[in-house]
PDB file of C-alpha atoms in Angstrom:
ATOM      1  CA  UNK A 440     -23.778   8.985  42.106  1.00 55.00           C
ATOM      2  CA  UNK A 441     -23.499   5.327  41.056  1.00 63.00           C
ATOM      3  CA  UNK A 442     -25.432   5.940  37.810  1.00 62.00           C
ATOM      4  CA  UNK A 443     -23.082   8.795  36.994  1.00 62.00           C
ATOM      5  CA  UNK A 444     -19.988   6.596  37.563  1.00 63.00           C
ATOM      6  CA  UNK A 445     -21.454   3.806  35.418  1.00 59.00           C
ATOM      7  CA  UNK A 446     -22.234   6.276  32.626  1.00 64.00           C
ATOM      8  CA  UNK A 447     -18.746   7.781  32.828  1.00 61.00           C
ATOM      9  CA  UNK A 448     -17.179   4.322  32.783  1.00 55.00           C
ATOM     10  CA  UNK A 449     -19.253   3.250  29.757  1.00 46.00           C
ATOM     11  CA  UNK A 450     -18.272   6.367  27.832  1.00 57.00           C
ATOM     12  CA  UNK A 451     -14.607   5.835  28.756  1.00 51.00           C
ATOM     13  CA  UNK A 452     -14.748   2.127  27.802  1.00 48.00           C
ATOM     14  CA  UNK A 453     -16.406   2.771  24.425  1.00 46.00           C
ATOM     15  CA  UNK A 454     -13.978   5.580  23.626  1.00 52.00           C
ATOM     16  CA  UNK A 455     -11.008   3.397  24.537  1.00 49.00           C
ATOM     17  CA  UNK A 456     -12.305   0.497  22.423  1.00 51.00           C
ATOM     18  CA  UNK A 457     -12.878   2.862  19.506  1.00 42.00           C
ATOM     19  CA  UNK A 458      -9.394   4.336  19.729  1.00 44.00           C
ATOM     20  CA  UNK A 459      -7.754   0.920  20.041  1.00 37.00           C
ATOM     21  CA  UNK A 460      -9.751  -0.376  17.054  1.00 38.00           C
ATOM     22  CA  UNK A 461      -8.712   2.612  14.941  1.00 38.00           C
ATOM     23  CA  UNK A 462      -5.060   2.181  15.923  1.00 38.00           C
ATOM     24  CA  UNK A 463      -5.217  -1.534  15.071  1.00 40.00           C
ATOM     25  CA  UNK A 464      -6.718  -0.870  11.629  1.00 40.00           C
ATOM     26  CA  UNK A 465      -4.213   1.868  10.801  1.00 41.00           C
ATOM     27  CA  UNK A 466      -1.287  -0.119  12.184  1.00 43.00           C
ATOM     28  CA  UNK A 467      -2.204  -3.246  10.244  1.00 44.00           C
ATOM     29  CA  UNK A 468      -2.312  -1.320   6.945  1.00 45.00           C
ATOM     30  CA  UNK A 469       0.576   1.055   7.472  1.00 45.00           C
ATOM     31  CA  UNK A 470       3.245  -1.061   9.071  1.00 47.00           C
ATOM     32  CA  UNK A 471       5.345  -2.968   6.577  1.00 52.00           C
ATOM     33  CA  UNK A 472       6.104  -6.613   7.182  1.00 70.00           C
ATOM     34  CA  UNK A 473       9.638  -7.934   7.358  1.00 90.00           C
ATOM     35  CA  UNK A 474       9.632  -8.057   3.560  1.00 96.00           C
ATOM     36  CA  UNK A 475      11.421  -5.478   1.484  1.00 97.00           C
ATOM     37  CA  UNK A 476      12.445  -4.561  -2.024  1.00 97.00           C
ATOM     38  CA  UNK A 477      15.875  -3.324  -3.050  1.00 97.00           C
ATOM     39  CA  UNK A 478      16.466  -1.027  -6.011  1.00 98.00           C
ATOM     40  CA  UNK A 479      19.992   0.168  -6.779  1.00 96.00           C
ATOM     41  CA  UNK A 480      21.050  -0.358  -3.180  1.00 96.00           C
ATOM     42  CA  UNK A 481      18.044   1.410  -1.627  1.00 96.00           C
ATOM     43  CA  UNK A 482      15.905  -0.736   0.638  1.00 96.00           C
ATOM     44  CA  UNK A 483      12.127  -0.282   0.672  1.00 97.00           C
ATOM     45  CA  UNK A 484      10.129  -2.095   3.399  1.00 97.00           C
ATOM     46  CA  UNK A 485       6.790  -3.300   2.034  1.00 97.00           C
ATOM     47  CA  UNK A 486       3.502  -4.700   3.265  1.00 96.00           C
ATOM     48  CA  UNK A 487       2.441  -7.696   1.215  1.00 96.00           C
ATOM     49  CA  UNK A 488      -0.962  -7.956  -0.477  1.00 97.00           C
ATOM     50  CA  UNK A 489      -1.079 -11.553  -1.663  1.00 96.00           C
ATOM     51  CA  UNK A 490      -4.718 -12.530  -1.142  1.00 96.00           C
ATOM     52  CA  UNK A 491      -7.745 -11.300  -3.088  1.00 96.00           C
ATOM     53  CA  UNK A 492      -9.090  -9.508   0.009  1.00 95.00           C
ATOM     54  CA  UNK A 493      -5.810  -7.684   0.692  1.00 96.00           C
ATOM     55  CA  UNK A 494      -5.384  -6.867  -2.991  1.00 96.00           C
ATOM     56  CA  UNK A 495      -8.902  -5.484  -3.295  1.00 94.00           C
ATOM     57  CA  UNK A 496      -8.542  -3.268  -0.234  1.00 94.00           C
ATOM     58  CA  UNK A 497      -4.933  -2.200  -0.799  1.00 95.00           C
ATOM     59  CA  UNK A 498      -4.221   1.172   0.802  1.00 96.00           C
ATOM     60  CA  UNK A 499      -7.822   2.355   0.624  1.00 94.00           C
ATOM     61  CA  UNK A 500      -9.094   4.117   3.727  1.00 90.00           C
ATOM     62  CA  UNK A 501      -5.588   4.718   5.120  1.00 93.00           C
ATOM     63  CA  UNK A 502      -4.650   8.242   6.172  1.00 95.00           C
ATOM     64  CA  UNK A 503      -1.065   8.006   4.932  1.00 95.00           C
ATOM     65  CA  UNK A 504       1.791   5.709   4.000  1.00 96.00           C
ATOM     66  CA  UNK A 505       5.057   6.041   5.926  1.00 96.00           C
ATOM     67  CA  UNK A 506       7.864   7.578   3.866  1.00 96.00           C
ATOM     68  CA  UNK A 507      10.131   5.146   1.992  1.00 96.00           C
ATOM     69  CA  UNK A 508       7.713   2.212   2.394  1.00 97.00           C
ATOM     70  CA  UNK A 509       5.136   0.647   0.120  1.00 97.00           C
ATOM     71  CA  UNK A 510       2.519  -1.986  -0.474  1.00 98.00           C
ATOM     72  CA  UNK A 511       3.610  -4.865  -2.704  1.00 98.00           C
ATOM     73  CA  UNK A 512       0.906  -6.787  -4.581  1.00 98.00           C
ATOM     74  CA  UNK A 513       1.886 -10.362  -5.407  1.00 98.00           C
ATOM     75  CA  UNK A 514      -0.231 -12.153  -8.008  1.00 98.00           C
ATOM     76  CA  UNK A 515      -0.003 -15.882  -8.740  1.00 97.00           C
ATOM     77  CA  UNK A 516       0.075 -15.372 -12.521  1.00 97.00           C
ATOM     78  CA  UNK A 517       1.087 -12.551 -14.852  1.00 98.00           C
ATOM     79  CA  UNK A 518      -1.824 -10.449 -16.096  1.00 98.00           C
ATOM     80  CA  UNK A 519      -3.120  -7.001 -16.950  1.00 98.00           C
ATOM     81  CA  UNK A 520      -3.878  -5.938 -13.373  1.00 98.00           C
ATOM     82  CA  UNK A 521      -5.696  -2.630 -13.221  1.00 97.00           C
ATOM     83  CA  UNK A 522      -5.511  -0.260 -10.256  1.00 98.00           C
ATOM     84  CA  UNK A 523      -7.694   2.671  -9.248  1.00 96.00           C
ATOM     85  CA  UNK A 524      -7.662   5.279  -6.494  1.00 97.00           C
ATOM     86  CA  UNK A 525     -10.943   4.323  -4.814  1.00 95.00           C
ATOM     87  CA  UNK A 526     -11.228   5.588  -1.210  1.00 95.00           C
ATOM     88  CA  UNK A 527      -7.657   6.934  -1.260  1.00 97.00           C
ATOM     89  CA  UNK A 528      -6.681   9.944   0.858  1.00 96.00           C
ATOM     90  CA  UNK A 529      -3.320  10.737  -0.776  1.00 97.00           C
ATOM     91  CA  UNK A 530      -1.591  10.420  -4.170  1.00 98.00           C
ATOM     92  CA  UNK A 531       0.543   7.433  -5.152  1.00 98.00           C
ATOM     93  CA  UNK A 532       3.107   6.262  -7.655  1.00 98.00           C
ATOM     94  CA  UNK A 533       2.187   2.811  -8.986  1.00 98.00           C
ATOM     95  CA  UNK A 534       4.828   0.552 -10.521  1.00 98.00           C
ATOM     96  CA  UNK A 535       4.105  -2.682 -12.398  1.00 98.00           C
ATOM     97  CA  UNK A 536       6.766  -5.419 -12.518  1.00 98.00           C
ATOM     98  CA  UNK A 537       7.051  -8.558 -14.622  1.00 98.00           C
ATOM     99  CA  UNK A 538       7.748 -12.042 -13.247  1.00 98.00           C
ATOM    100  CA  UNK A 539      11.503 -11.267 -13.102  1.00 98.00           C
ATOM    101  CA  UNK A 540      10.893  -8.036 -11.106  1.00 98.00           C
ATOM    102  CA  UNK A 541      11.707  -5.777 -14.073  1.00 98.00           C
ATOM    103  CA  UNK A 542       9.817  -2.477 -14.148  1.00 98.00           C
ATOM    104  CA  UNK A 543       7.392  -2.482 -17.089  1.00 98.00           C
ATOM    105  CA  UNK A 544       5.176   0.526 -16.279  1.00 98.00           C
ATOM    106  CA  UNK A 545       5.451   3.526 -13.964  1.00 98.00           C
ATOM    107  CA  UNK A 546       2.463   5.775 -13.237  1.00 98.00           C
ATOM    108  CA  UNK A 547       3.435   8.762 -11.104  1.00 98.00           C
ATOM    109  CA  UNK A 548       1.413  11.159  -8.984  1.00 98.00           C
ATOM    110  CA  UNK A 549      -1.959   9.447  -9.267  1.00 98.00           C
ATOM    111  CA  UNK A 550      -4.348  11.531  -7.195  1.00 97.00           C
ATOM    112  CA  UNK A 551      -7.512  10.296  -5.480  1.00 97.00           C
ATOM    113  CA  UNK A 552      -9.452  12.518  -7.897  1.00 97.00           C
ATOM    114  CA  UNK A 553      -8.572  10.152 -10.779  1.00 97.00           C
ATOM    115  CA  UNK A 554     -11.133   7.646  -9.453  1.00 97.00           C
ATOM    116  CA  UNK A 555     -12.958   5.881 -11.150  1.00 97.00           C
ATOM    117  CA  UNK A 556     -10.269   5.752 -13.861  1.00 98.00           C
ATOM    118  CA  UNK A 557      -8.429   2.416 -13.900  1.00 98.00           C
ATOM    119  CA  UNK A 558      -4.685   2.352 -14.669  1.00 98.00           C
ATOM    120  CA  UNK A 559      -3.144  -0.665 -16.442  1.00 98.00           C
ATOM    121  CA  UNK A 560       0.392  -1.830 -17.199  1.00 98.00           C
ATOM    122  CA  UNK A 561       1.821  -1.722 -20.720  1.00 97.00           C
ATOM    123  CA  UNK A 562       2.202  -5.532 -20.689  1.00 98.00           C
ATOM    124  CA  UNK A 563       1.460  -8.446 -18.361  1.00 98.00           C
ATOM    125  CA  UNK A 564       2.629  -7.873 -14.797  1.00 98.00           C
ATOM    126  CA  UNK A 565       3.022 -10.262 -11.880  1.00 98.00           C
ATOM    127  CA  UNK A 566       3.758  -7.680  -9.196  1.00 98.00           C
ATOM    128  CA  UNK A 567       2.588  -4.154  -8.450  1.00 98.00           C
ATOM    129  CA  UNK A 568       4.164  -1.674  -6.054  1.00 98.00           C
ATOM    130  CA  UNK A 569       2.282   1.275  -4.542  1.00 98.00           C
ATOM    131  CA  UNK A 570       4.439   4.000  -3.015  1.00 98.00           C
ATOM    132  CA  UNK A 571       4.038   7.630  -2.033  1.00 98.00           C
ATOM    133  CA  UNK A 572       4.138  10.167  -4.821  1.00 98.00           C
ATOM    134  CA  UNK A 573       7.728  11.216  -5.350  1.00 97.00           C
ATOM    135  CA  UNK A 574       9.236   7.909  -4.224  1.00 97.00           C
ATOM    136  CA  UNK A 575       9.753   6.882  -7.886  1.00 98.00           C
ATOM    137  CA  UNK A 576      11.984   9.898  -8.347  1.00 97.00           C
ATOM    138  CA  UNK A 577      13.719   9.340  -4.991  1.00 95.00           C
ATOM    139  CA  UNK A 578      14.526   5.742  -6.018  1.00 97.00           C
ATOM    140  CA  UNK A 579      15.451   6.851  -9.585  1.00 97.00           C
ATOM    141  CA  UNK A 580      13.146   4.189 -11.042  1.00 98.00           C
ATOM    142  CA  UNK A 581      13.458   3.559 -14.769  1.00 98.00           C
ATOM    143  CA  UNK A 582      11.655   1.258 -17.152  1.00 98.00           C
ATOM    144  CA  UNK A 583      13.563  -2.010 -17.383  1.00 98.00           C
ATOM    145  CA  UNK A 584      15.150  -1.485 -13.958  1.00 98.00           C
ATOM    146  CA  UNK A 585      15.092  -4.493 -11.646  1.00 98.00           C
ATOM    147  CA  UNK A 586      14.025  -4.875  -8.041  1.00 98.00           C
ATOM    148  CA  UNK A 587      15.212  -7.590  -5.690  1.00 98.00           C
ATOM    149  CA  UNK A 588      12.525  -9.018  -3.412  1.00 97.00           C
ATOM    150  CA  UNK A 589      13.406 -10.247   0.074  1.00 96.00           C
ATOM    151  CA  UNK A 590      10.775 -11.959   2.208  1.00 89.00           C
ATOM    152  CA  UNK A 591      11.580 -12.953   5.764  1.00 76.00           C
TER     153      UNK A 591
END
């Protein structure tokens, strides 16, 4: 009887640890920070990717991105930052912004099947925004349009 209880407890403990670990990983990637972008009066909460590790991982291995949110990549210098759909589970719109937060390139409806193709901006970008497919249309994004960035 004791062996059976120990075995049951071990299975329960490992399952609980596994579930909590999965929730932590998903929560840490899917929950936007207190930072947000504003475009024509519409507010978009964003998670910030401002380190090489966060930028490399991005939204890879996440099951979904909450509606009307995004991941905002902040680079220290303008450059031709390429993005791909490696290990993605859902399509994205990717928007490149210059140092003044003007939209310089919009790539819509990029599916995971486009991997290993790499997408680049039309000119040097300092910021990149990843959002769910269709959000570009919802926000009425246009080339030359300007975002405001608010970081708390």
